Amino acid sequence: MITAVHTLVYATDADAARAFFRDVLEWPNVDAHDGWLIFRTGPSELGVHPADGAPSHEISLMCDDLDATMAELAAKGAEFTGEPEARAFGRTVAMKVPGAGDILLYQPRHPVAYDL
């Protein structure tokens, strides 16, 4: 039986990315060995979208209030690329993860499955 989903983020500066998830997002973690942190990410859900080319995978972080979450994270040093925008599925903004590019942060407008 499947017990969890393990998400991978590939970073050119893994230490900086790990520090971001640990210190800015404040995600609980375990040290698997020698500073190799594995984070508890909380509830999750998975959607399958049609591909317009080669298949790919994407990670998005969800929140209940985008403006409040952005303010809280900015106070801890998070940086955002651009301004929030309204999309069909919710309000979104790109958040910089040091050494790992941007990750989508969004307040969904759709029914959620993570609390089923």
XYZ file of C-alpha atoms in Angstrom:
116
model
C 0.000 0.000 0.000
C 1.224 3.525 -0.751
C 1.958 5.361 2.504
C 3.123 8.791 1.268
C 4.376 10.871 -1.646
C 8.077 11.828 -1.624
C 8.672 15.028 -3.602
C 12.114 15.939 -4.946
C 13.442 19.435 -5.602
C 16.672 19.550 -7.592
C 18.796 22.590 -6.733
C 22.131 23.960 -7.900
C 22.626 25.099 -4.289
C 21.026 22.355 -2.217
C 22.166 23.862 1.101
C 20.478 27.202 0.299
C 17.286 25.472 -0.833
C 17.228 23.311 2.305
C 17.759 26.410 4.473
C 14.803 28.090 2.724
C 12.438 25.200 3.435
C 13.749 24.896 7.011
C 14.063 28.581 8.004
C 11.576 30.482 5.824
C 8.791 27.938 5.365
C 9.621 26.404 8.775
C 8.828 22.879 7.639
C 9.608 20.159 10.198
C 12.419 17.901 9.026
C 14.678 15.020 9.813
C 18.372 14.839 9.061
C 18.739 11.658 7.018
C 22.532 11.987 7.214
C 25.157 14.747 7.230
C 22.710 17.659 6.774
C 20.618 15.911 4.108
C 17.246 17.183 5.325
C 13.942 15.531 4.462
C 10.899 17.732 5.112
C 7.380 16.950 6.207
C 5.271 18.738 3.633
C 1.865 18.238 5.155
C -1.294 17.361 3.275
C -0.980 16.957 -0.466
C -2.958 16.221 -3.572
C -2.108 15.245 -7.140
C -3.665 16.424 -10.362
C -3.042 15.033 -13.843
C -3.045 17.525 -16.717
C -2.769 16.853 -20.462
C 0.716 17.568 -21.866
C 1.259 19.835 -24.881
C 4.666 18.262 -25.445
C 6.972 16.067 -23.431
C 5.480 15.017 -20.083
C 6.744 16.993 -17.089
C 6.051 17.407 -13.378
C 5.457 20.529 -11.291
C 5.279 21.357 -7.585
C 2.904 24.021 -6.266
C 2.401 25.190 -2.691
C -1.168 25.954 -1.613
C -2.406 28.459 0.957
C -5.746 29.764 2.253
C -4.932 33.488 1.877
C -2.315 34.438 -0.709
C -1.821 38.029 0.464
C -1.388 37.066 4.134
C 0.932 34.177 3.249
C 3.077 36.381 1.011
C 3.378 38.985 3.788
C 4.318 36.351 6.371
C 6.904 34.730 4.100
C 8.347 38.064 2.915
C 8.931 39.003 6.561
C 11.093 35.856 6.800
C 13.072 36.719 3.673
C 11.071 35.106 0.875
C 11.164 36.834 -2.508
C 8.526 36.720 -5.212
C 8.775 36.995 -8.981
C 6.133 39.409 -10.199
C 2.791 40.244 -8.675
C -0.092 37.920 -7.775
C -2.374 37.133 -10.682
C -5.849 35.691 -11.012
C -5.994 32.449 -12.966
C -8.848 30.053 -13.608
C -7.791 27.736 -10.770
C -6.843 30.422 -8.201
C -4.649 33.399 -7.321
C -0.973 32.692 -7.935
C 2.510 34.096 -7.527
C 5.951 32.674 -8.248
C 8.184 32.386 -5.175
C 11.971 32.138 -5.440
C 13.608 29.109 -3.843
C 17.337 29.842 -3.465
C 19.336 27.581 -5.732
C 16.214 25.916 -7.105
C 14.357 28.484 -9.235
C 10.729 29.479 -8.715
C 7.874 27.497 -7.211
C 4.202 28.380 -7.620
C 2.349 29.572 -4.517
C -1.410 29.728 -4.888
C -4.756 30.183 -3.196
C -7.047 27.675 -4.925
C -10.492 28.468 -6.276
C -11.186 24.797 -6.951
C -12.392 22.162 -4.501
C -9.403 20.654 -2.702
C -8.693 16.975 -2.166
C -5.941 17.149 0.470
C -8.368 16.998 3.380
C -10.525 14.099 2.187
